[in-house]
Short mmCIF file of C-alpha atoms in Angstrom, two decimals:
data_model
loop_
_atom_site.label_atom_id
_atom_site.label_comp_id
_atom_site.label_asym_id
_atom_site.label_seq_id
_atom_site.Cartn_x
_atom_site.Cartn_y
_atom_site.Cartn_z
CA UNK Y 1 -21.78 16.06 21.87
CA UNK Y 2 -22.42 12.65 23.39
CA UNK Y 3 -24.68 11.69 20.76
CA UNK Y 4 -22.09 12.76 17.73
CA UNK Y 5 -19.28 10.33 20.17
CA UNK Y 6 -21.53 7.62 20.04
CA UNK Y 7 -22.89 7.53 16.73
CA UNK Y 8 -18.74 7.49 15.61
CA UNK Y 9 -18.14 4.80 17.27
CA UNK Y 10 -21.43 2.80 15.67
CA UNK Y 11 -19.81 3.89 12.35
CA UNK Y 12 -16.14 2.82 13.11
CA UNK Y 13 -14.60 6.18 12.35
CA UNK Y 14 -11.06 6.14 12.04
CA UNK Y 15 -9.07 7.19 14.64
CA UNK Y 16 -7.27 11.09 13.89
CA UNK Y 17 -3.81 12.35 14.36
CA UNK Y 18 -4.10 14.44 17.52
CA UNK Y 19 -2.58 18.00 17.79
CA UNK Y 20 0.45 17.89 20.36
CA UNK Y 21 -0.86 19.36 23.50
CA UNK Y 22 2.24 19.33 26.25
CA UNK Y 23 -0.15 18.83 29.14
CA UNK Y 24 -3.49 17.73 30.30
CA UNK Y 25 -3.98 21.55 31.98
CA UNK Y 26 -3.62 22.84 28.64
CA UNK Y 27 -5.27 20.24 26.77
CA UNK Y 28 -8.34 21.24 29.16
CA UNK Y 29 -8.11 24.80 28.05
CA UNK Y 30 -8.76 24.43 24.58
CA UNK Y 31 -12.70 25.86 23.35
CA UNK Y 32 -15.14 24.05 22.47
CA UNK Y 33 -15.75 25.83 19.32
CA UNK Y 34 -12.01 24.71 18.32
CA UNK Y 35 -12.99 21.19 19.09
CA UNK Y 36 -13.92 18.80 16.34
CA UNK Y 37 -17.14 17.39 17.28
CA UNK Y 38 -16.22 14.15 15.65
CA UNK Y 39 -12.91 13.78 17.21
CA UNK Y 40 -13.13 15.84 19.91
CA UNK Y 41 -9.66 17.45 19.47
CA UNK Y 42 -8.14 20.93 18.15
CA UNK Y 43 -9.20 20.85 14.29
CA UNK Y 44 -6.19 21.04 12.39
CA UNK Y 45 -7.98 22.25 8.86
CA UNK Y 46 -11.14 23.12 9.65
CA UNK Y 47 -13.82 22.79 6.97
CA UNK Y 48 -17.72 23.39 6.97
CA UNK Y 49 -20.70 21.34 5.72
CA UNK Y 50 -23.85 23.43 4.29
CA UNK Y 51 -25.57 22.87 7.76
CA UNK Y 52 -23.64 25.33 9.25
CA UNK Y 53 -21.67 23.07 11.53
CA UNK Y 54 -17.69 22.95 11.62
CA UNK Y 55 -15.61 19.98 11.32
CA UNK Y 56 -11.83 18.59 11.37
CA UNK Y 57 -11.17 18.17 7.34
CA UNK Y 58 -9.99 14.85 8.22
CA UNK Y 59 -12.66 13.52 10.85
CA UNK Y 60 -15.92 14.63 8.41
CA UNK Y 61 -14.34 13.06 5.46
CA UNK Y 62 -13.62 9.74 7.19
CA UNK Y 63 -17.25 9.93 8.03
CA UNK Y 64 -18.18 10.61 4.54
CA UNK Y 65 -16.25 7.72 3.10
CA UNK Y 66 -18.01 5.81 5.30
CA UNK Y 67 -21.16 6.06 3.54
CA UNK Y 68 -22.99 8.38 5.91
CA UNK Y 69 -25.09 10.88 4.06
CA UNK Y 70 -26.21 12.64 7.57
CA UNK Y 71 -24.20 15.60 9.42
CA UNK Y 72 -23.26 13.94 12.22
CA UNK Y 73 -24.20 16.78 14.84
CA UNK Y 74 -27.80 17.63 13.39
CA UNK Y 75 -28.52 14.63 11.61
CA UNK Y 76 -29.68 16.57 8.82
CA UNK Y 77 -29.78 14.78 4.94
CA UNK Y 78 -26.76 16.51 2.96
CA UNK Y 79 -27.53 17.47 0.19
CA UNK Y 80 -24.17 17.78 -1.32
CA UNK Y 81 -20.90 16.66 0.46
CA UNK Y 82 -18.84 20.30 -0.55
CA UNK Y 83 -16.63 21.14 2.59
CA UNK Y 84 -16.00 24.74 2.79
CA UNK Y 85 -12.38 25.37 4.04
CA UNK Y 86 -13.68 27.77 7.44
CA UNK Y 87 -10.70 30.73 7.68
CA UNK Y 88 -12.05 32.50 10.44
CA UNK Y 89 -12.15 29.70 12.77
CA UNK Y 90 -8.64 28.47 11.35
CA UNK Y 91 -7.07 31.72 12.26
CA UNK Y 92 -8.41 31.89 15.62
CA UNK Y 93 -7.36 28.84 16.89
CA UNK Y 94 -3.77 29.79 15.32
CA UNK Y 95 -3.75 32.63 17.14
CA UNK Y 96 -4.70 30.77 20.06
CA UNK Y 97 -2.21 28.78 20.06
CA UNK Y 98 0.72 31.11 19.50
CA UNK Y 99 -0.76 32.60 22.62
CA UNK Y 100 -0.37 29.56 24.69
CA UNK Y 101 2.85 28.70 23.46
CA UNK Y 102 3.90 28.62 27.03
CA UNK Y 103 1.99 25.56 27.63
CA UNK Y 104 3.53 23.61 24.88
CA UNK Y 105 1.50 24.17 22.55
CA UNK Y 106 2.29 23.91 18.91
CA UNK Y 107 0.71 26.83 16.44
CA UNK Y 108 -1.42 24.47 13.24
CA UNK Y 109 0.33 25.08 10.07
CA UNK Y 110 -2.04 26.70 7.12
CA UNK Y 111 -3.28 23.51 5.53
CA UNK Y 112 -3.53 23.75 1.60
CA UNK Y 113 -6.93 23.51 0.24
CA UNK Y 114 -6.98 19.94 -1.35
CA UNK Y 115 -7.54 19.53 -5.03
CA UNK Y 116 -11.05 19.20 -7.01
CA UNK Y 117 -12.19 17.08 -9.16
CA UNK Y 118 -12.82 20.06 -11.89
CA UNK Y 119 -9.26 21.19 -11.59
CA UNK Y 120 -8.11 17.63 -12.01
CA UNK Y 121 -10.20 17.57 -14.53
CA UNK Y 122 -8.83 21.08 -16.76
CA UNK Y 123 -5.39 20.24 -15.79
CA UNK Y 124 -5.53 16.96 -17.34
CA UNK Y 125 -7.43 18.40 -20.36
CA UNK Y 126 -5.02 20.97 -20.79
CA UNK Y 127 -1.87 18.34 -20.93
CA UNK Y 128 -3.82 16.41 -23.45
CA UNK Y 129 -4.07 19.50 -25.81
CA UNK Y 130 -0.53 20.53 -25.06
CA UNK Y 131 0.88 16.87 -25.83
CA UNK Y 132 -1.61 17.16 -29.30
CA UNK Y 133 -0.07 20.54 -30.16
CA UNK Y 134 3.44 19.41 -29.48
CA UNK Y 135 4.12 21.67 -26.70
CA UNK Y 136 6.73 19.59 -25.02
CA UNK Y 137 7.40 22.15 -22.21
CA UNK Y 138 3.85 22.54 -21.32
CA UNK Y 139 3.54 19.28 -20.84
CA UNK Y 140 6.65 18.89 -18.26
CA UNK Y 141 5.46 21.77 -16.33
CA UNK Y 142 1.64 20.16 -15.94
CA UNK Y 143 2.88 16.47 -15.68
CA UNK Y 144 5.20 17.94 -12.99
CA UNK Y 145 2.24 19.89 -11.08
CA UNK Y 146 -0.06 17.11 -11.47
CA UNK Y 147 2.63 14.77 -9.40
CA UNK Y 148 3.49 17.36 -6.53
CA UNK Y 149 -0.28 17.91 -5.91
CA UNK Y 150 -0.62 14.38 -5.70
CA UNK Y 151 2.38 14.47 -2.87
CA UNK Y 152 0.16 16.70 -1.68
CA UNK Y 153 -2.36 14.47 0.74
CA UNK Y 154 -3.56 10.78 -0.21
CA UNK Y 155 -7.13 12.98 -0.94
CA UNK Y 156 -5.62 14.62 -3.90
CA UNK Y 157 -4.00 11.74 -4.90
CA UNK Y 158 -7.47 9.59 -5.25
CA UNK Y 159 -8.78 12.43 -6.63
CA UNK Y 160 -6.23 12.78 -9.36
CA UNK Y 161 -6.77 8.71 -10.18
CA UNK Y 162 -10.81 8.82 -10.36
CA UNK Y 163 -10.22 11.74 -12.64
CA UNK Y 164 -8.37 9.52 -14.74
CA UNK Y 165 -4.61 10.39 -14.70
CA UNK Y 166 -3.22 7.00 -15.69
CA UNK Y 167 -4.81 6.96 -19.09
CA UNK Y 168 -3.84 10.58 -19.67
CA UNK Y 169 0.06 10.60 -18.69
CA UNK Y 170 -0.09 7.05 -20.65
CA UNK Y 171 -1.03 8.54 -23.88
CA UNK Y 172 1.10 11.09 -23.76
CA UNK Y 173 3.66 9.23 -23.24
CA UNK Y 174 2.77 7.21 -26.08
CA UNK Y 175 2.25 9.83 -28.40
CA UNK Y 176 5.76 11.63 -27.55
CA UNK Y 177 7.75 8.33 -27.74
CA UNK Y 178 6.55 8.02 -31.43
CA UNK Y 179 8.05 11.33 -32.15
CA UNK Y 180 11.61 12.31 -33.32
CA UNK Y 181 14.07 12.55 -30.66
CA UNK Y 182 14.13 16.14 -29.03
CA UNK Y 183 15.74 16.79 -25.75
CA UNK Y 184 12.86 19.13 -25.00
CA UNK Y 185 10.63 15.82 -25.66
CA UNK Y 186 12.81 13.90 -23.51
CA UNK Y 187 12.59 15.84 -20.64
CA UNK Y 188 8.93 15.92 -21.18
CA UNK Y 189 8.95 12.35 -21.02
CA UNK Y 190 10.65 11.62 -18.25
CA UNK Y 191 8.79 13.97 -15.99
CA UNK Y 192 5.68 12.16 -17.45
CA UNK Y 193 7.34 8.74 -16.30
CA UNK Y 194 7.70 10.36 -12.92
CA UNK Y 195 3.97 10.93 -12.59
CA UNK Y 196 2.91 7.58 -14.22
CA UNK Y 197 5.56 5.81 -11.06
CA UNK Y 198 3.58 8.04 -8.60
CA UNK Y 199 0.00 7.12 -9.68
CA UNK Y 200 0.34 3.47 -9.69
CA UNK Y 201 -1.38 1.06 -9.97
CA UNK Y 202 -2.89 2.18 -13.45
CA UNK Y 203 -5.53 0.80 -14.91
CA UNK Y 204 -5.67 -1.29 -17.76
CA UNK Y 205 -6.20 0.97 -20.79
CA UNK Y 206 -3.06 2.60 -19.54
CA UNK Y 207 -1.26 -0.63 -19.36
CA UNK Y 208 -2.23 -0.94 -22.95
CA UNK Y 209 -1.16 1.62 -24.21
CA UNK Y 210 2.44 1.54 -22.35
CA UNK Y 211 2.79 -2.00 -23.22
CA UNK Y 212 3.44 -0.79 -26.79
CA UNK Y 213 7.24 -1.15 -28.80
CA UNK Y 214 8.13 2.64 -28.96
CA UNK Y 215 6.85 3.73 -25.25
CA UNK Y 216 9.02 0.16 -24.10
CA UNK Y 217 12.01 1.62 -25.73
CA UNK Y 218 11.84 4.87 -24.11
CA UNK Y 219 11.64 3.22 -20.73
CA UNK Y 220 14.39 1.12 -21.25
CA UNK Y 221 15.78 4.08 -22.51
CA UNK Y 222 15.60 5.96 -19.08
CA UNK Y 223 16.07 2.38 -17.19
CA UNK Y 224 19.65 2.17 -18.94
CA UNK Y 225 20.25 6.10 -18.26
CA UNK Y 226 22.42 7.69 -15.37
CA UNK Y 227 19.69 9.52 -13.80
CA UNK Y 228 19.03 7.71 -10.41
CA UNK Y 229 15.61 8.97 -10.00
CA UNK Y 230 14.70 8.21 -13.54
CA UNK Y 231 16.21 4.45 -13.56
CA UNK Y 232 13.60 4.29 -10.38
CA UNK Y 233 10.79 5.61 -12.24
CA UNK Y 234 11.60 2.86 -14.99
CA UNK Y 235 11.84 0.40 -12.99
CA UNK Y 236 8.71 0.41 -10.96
CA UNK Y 237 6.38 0.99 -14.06
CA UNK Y 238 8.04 -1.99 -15.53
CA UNK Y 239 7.13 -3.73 -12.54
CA UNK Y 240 3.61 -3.11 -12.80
CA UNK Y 241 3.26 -3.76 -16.63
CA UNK Y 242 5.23 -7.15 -16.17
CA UNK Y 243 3.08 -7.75 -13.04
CA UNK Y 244 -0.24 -6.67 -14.94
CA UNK Y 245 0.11 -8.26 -18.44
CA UNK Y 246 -1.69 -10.97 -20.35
CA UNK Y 247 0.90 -13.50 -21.17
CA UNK Y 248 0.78 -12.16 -24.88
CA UNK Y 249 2.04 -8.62 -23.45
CA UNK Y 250 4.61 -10.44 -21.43
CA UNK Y 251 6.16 -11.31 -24.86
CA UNK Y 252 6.47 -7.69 -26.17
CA UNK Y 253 7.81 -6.40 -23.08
CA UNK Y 254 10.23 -9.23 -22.59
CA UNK Y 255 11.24 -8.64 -26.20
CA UNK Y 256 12.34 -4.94 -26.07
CA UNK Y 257 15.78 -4.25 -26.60
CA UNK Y 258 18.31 -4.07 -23.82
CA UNK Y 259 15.61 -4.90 -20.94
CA UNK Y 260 17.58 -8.17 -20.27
CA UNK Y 261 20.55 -6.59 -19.28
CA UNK Y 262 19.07 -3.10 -17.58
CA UNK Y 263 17.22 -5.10 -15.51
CA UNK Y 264 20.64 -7.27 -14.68
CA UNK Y 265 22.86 -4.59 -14.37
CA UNK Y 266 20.54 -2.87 -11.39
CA UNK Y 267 20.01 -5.92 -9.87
CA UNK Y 268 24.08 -6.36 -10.00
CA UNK Y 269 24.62 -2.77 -9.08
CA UNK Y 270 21.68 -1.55 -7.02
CA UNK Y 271 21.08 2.17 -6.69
CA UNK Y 272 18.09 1.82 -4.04
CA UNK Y 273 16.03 -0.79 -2.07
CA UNK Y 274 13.03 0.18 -4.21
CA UNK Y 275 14.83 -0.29 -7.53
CA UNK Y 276 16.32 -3.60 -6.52
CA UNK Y 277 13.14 -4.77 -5.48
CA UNK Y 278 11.66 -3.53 -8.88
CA UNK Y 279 13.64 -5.33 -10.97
CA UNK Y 280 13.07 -8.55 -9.34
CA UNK Y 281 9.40 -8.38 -9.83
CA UNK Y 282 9.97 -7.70 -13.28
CA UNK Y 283 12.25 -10.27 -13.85
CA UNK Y 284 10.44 -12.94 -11.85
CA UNK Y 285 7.36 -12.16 -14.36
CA UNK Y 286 9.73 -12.59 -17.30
CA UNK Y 287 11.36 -15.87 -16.47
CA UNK Y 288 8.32 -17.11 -15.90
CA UNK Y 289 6.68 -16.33 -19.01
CA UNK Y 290 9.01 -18.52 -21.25
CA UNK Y 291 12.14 -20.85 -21.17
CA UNK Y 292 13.43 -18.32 -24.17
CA UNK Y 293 12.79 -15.29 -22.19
CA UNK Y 294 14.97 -17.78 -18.70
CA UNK Y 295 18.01 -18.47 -20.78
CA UNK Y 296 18.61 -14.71 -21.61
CA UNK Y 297 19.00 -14.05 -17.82
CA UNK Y 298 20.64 -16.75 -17.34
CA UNK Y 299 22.93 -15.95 -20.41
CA UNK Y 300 23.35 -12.14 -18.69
CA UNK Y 301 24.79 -13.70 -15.37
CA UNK Y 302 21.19 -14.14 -13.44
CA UNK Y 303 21.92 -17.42 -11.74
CA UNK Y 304 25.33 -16.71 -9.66
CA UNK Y 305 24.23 -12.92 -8.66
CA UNK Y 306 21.20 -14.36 -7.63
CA UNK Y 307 23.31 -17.07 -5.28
CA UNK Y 308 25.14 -14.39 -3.89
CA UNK Y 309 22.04 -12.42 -3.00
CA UNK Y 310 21.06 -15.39 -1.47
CA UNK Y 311 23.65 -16.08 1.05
CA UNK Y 312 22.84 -13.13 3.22
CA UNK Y 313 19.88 -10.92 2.38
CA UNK Y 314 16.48 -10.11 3.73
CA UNK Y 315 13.43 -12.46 4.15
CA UNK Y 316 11.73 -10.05 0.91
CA UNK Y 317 14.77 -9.83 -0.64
CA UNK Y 318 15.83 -13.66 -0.44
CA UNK Y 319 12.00 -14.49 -1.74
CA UNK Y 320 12.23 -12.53 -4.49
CA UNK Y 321 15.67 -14.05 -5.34
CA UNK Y 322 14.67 -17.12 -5.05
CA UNK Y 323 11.40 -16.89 -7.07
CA UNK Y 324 13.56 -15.87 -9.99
CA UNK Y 325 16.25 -18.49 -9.38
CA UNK Y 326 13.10 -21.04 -9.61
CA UNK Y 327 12.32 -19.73 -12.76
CA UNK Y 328 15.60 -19.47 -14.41
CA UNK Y 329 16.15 -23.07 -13.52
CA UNK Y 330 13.39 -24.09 -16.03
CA UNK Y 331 15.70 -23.98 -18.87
CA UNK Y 332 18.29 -26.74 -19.74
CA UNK Y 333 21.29 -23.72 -19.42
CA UNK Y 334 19.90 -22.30 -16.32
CA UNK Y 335 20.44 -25.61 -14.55
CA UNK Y 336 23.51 -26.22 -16.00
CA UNK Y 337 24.89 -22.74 -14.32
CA UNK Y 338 23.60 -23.64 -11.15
CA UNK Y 339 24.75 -27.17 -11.19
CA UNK Y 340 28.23 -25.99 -12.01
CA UNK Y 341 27.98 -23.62 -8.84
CA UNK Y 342 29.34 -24.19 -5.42
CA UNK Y 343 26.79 -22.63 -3.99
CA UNK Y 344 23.90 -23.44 -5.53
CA UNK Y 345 22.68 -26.60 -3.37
CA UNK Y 346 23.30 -25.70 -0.03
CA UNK Y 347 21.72 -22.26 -0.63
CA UNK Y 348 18.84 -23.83 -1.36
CA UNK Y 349 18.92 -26.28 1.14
CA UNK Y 350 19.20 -23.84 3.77
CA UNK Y 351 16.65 -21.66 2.09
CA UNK Y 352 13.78 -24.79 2.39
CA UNK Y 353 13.36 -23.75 6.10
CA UNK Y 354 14.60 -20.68 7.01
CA UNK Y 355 12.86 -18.04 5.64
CA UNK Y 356 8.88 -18.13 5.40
CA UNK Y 357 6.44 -20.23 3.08
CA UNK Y 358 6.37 -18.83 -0.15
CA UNK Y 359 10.06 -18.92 0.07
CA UNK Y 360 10.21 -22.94 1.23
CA UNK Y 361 8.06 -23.22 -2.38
CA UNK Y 362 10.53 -21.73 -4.39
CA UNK Y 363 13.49 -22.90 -2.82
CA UNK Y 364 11.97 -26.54 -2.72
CA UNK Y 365 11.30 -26.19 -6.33
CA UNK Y 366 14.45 -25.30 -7.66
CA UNK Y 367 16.21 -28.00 -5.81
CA UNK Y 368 13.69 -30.50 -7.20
CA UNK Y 369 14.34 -29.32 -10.90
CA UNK Y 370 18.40 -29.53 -10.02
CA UNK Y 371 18.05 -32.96 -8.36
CA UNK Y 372 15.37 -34.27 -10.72
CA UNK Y 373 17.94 -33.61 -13.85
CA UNK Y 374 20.61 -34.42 -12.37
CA UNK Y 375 21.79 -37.66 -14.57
CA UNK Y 376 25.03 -37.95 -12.48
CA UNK Y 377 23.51 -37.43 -8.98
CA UNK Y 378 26.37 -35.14 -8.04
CA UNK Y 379 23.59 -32.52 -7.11
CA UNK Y 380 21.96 -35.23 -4.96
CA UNK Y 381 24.64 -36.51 -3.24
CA UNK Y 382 25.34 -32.81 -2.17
CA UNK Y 383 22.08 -31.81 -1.24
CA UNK Y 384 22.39 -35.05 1.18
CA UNK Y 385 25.83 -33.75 2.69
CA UNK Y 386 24.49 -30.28 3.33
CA UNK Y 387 21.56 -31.90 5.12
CA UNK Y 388 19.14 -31.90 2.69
CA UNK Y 389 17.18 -35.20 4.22
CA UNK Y 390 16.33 -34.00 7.21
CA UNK Y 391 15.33 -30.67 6.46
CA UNK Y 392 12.78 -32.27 4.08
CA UNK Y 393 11.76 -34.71 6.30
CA UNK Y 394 10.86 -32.23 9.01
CA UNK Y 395 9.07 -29.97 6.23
CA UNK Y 396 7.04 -32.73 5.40
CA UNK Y 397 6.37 -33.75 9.02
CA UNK Y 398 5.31 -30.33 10.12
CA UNK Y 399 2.83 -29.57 6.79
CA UNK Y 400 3.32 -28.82 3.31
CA UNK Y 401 0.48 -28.71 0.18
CA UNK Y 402 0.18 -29.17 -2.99
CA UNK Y 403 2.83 -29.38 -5.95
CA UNK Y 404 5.51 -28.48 -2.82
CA UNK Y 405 4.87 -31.97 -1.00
CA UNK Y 406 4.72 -33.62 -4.42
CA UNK Y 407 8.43 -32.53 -5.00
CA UNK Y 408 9.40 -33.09 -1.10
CA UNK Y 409 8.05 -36.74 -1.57
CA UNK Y 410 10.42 -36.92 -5.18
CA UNK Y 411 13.17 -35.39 -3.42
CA UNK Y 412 13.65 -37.56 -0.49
CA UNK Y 413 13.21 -40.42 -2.45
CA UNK Y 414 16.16 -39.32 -4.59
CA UNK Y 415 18.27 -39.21 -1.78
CA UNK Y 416 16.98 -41.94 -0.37
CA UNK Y 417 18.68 -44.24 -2.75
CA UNK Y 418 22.03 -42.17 -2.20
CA UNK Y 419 21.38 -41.51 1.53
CA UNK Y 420 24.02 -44.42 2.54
CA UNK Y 421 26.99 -44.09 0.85
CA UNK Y 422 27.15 -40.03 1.90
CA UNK Y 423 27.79 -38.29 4.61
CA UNK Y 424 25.38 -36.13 6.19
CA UNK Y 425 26.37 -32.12 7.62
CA UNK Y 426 24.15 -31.26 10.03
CA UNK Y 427 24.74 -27.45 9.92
CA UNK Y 428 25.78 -25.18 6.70
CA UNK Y 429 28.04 -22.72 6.54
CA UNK Y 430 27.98 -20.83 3.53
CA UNK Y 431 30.90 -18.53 4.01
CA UNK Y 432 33.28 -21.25 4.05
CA UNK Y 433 32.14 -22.17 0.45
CA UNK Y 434 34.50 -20.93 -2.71
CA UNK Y 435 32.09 -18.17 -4.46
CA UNK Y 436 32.54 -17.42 -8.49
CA UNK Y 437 33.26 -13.94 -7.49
#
């Protein structure tokens, strides 16, 4: 037993989720033949190796992805890696823990057998012939087991992606979004979207193939929707085809119909963290892409929801806002919104130091582009009254790189030349400020 301890801890085994044992005195009373011989504790699923010797599911597989091709008690070569779910032991340690119940222990639930890779392999088979035959239902139910033995364990879940799930669900998608509206298709679909959201990231033939006019449309479709759960699903796949796109792709998505103002309206009206959070992403990738694609946020109402967000949100939250602010303020009509807002500059003056580095970038960038077109200086002599000089100073002082010190350096020249004949505010407080809503 000594020897299997120390060779884990050569190999850097990961440490296990221990049974709850109330006490020491019972933790002592436990057999060895329920111990792992990896972890040392009460197995939990135990499974067997063709060597004969008994392991934690868990603990052996650990070892396994580490590379080791040995059984860790006999050292023996293994031929092949199959673990063999062992019922007889399971049931005896449940029993023997019922019977110690008065010592606090807990009785291990029945762990399900985790999936293979030849099931994963006929289920997804079998979808792909349903979806060809047009068997709509079919292909809910298996798009719907596929996902909850996913949820199952992370194991299944890796299993299910190296069998190739993503390209699958994709395609079926694709296939059923080119077809005649059906509500028995559409409730195919959207348990298909369900699966896609819980598989991700895909890979890139998937991305392909979603990144397409008609399967757009029917996310947009479901993103504009009433069902919660579906607007979620949308909205992170949208996220990772925005995130994952060659700029060319970028253009397509951007250009689908009524994207714009989904995206908008659940940013405006948020239905969950997640979503919210989504549809930043997406939209940060989208302003980014092209001026075009800025204005029509800015033309839905981006640029004062965005200030708003910005007064009093969360450090990922306010990061996210503020990369799409940056962005939006690219085009000619994005600045002009902001510049006709009362709380555009001081947001962003605050926002230069208060918040963490990738937000100081963005934040210093947009108030660069606002200064730096600002032909009647209004903007600068504002930034210099919320405090703007020697926040910039200071973030010069203390270290910034690249493009970001570039702009510091414009910036304080700016207000340099306006620095005298304006009064400086040492602190901001944006509450006092008039909001547009």
């Amino acid at each position: 037993m000594a020897l299997v301890t120390s060779r884990m801890s050569s190999s850097r085994i990961p440490s296990v989720k221990r049974i709850p044992i109330a006490n020491s005195m019972a933790e002592q009373l436990i057999p060895a033949a329920f111990r792992c011989p990896i972890s040392l504790d009460l197995m939990k699923d135990p499974v067997t190796l063709h060597t004969g010797i008994t392991y934690d599911r868990r603990s052996i597989e650990a070892w396994l992805e580490l590379g080791n091709l040995t059984c860790p008690v006999t050292n023996q070569a293994l031929g092949n890696e199959d673990l063999v779910p062992n019922h007889s032991i399971r049931r005896m340690i449940q029993d023997w823990c019922v019977a110690n119940r008065s010592l606090g222990i807990e009785r291990i639930p029945t762990p399900r057998i985790p999936v293979t890779p030849t099931q994963v392999s006929d289920l997804l088979s079998e979808m792909r012939f349903a979806c060809r035959r047009g068997d709509n239902a079919r292909c809910r139910e298996l798009a719907r087991k596929i996902k909850a033995l996913g949820r199952e364990s992370e194991r299944n879940r890796k299993c299910i992606i190296s069998g190739g799930v993503g390209r699958v669900l994709s395609t079926c998608f694709s296939e059923l979004a080119t077809e005649s509206l059906e509500n028995t298709r559409a409730g195919a679909m959207d348990e298909i979207l369900s699966a896609l959201a819980a598989f991700l990231p895909l890979d890139e033939g998937s991305y392909l193939q979603l990144a397409s006019p008609k399967p757009l449309d029917s996310i947009v479709s479901v993103l504009k929707s009433a069902d919660l759960e579906g607007r979620l699903n949308a909205a992170l796949v949208l996220k990772e085809l925005a995130s994952s796109s060659p700029p060319d792709r970028i253009e397509v998505v951007a250009g689908t119909n009524g994207l714009v103002e989904a995206l908008v309206k659940l940013i405006e009206k948020p239905i969950s963290p997640r979503a919210t959070n989504a549809s930043m992403v997406t939209a940060f990738y989208l302003v980014a892409s092209s001026e075009r694609i800025a204005a029509r946020f800015v033309e839905m109402g981006i640029v004062s929801l965005l200030l708003e967000i910005l007064v009093d949100s969360e450090k990922s939250m306010c990061e996210k806002a503020l990369g799409v602010l940056d962005g939006v303020l690219s085009c000619s009509r994005g600045r002009e919104m902001a510049s006709a807002h009362s709380l555009a500059v001081p947001v962003l003056v605050k926002k230069t130091s208060r918040v963490a580095d990738m937000a100081t970038e963005f934040a210093v960038s947009a108030l660069w582009k606002l200064c730096k077109n600002d032909d009647g200086g209004e903007r600068v002599v504002e930034a210099l009254q919320a405090g703007a000089f020697q926040k910039l100073l200071l973030l010069l002082q203390v270290g910034c790189k690249g493009t970001t010190k570039e702009k510091v350096g414009d910036l304080l020249k700016l207000l340099n030349r306006n620095k005298r004949s304006s009064e400086c505010i040492e602190t901001v407080d944006l509450r006092g400020l008039k909001r547009s809503f």
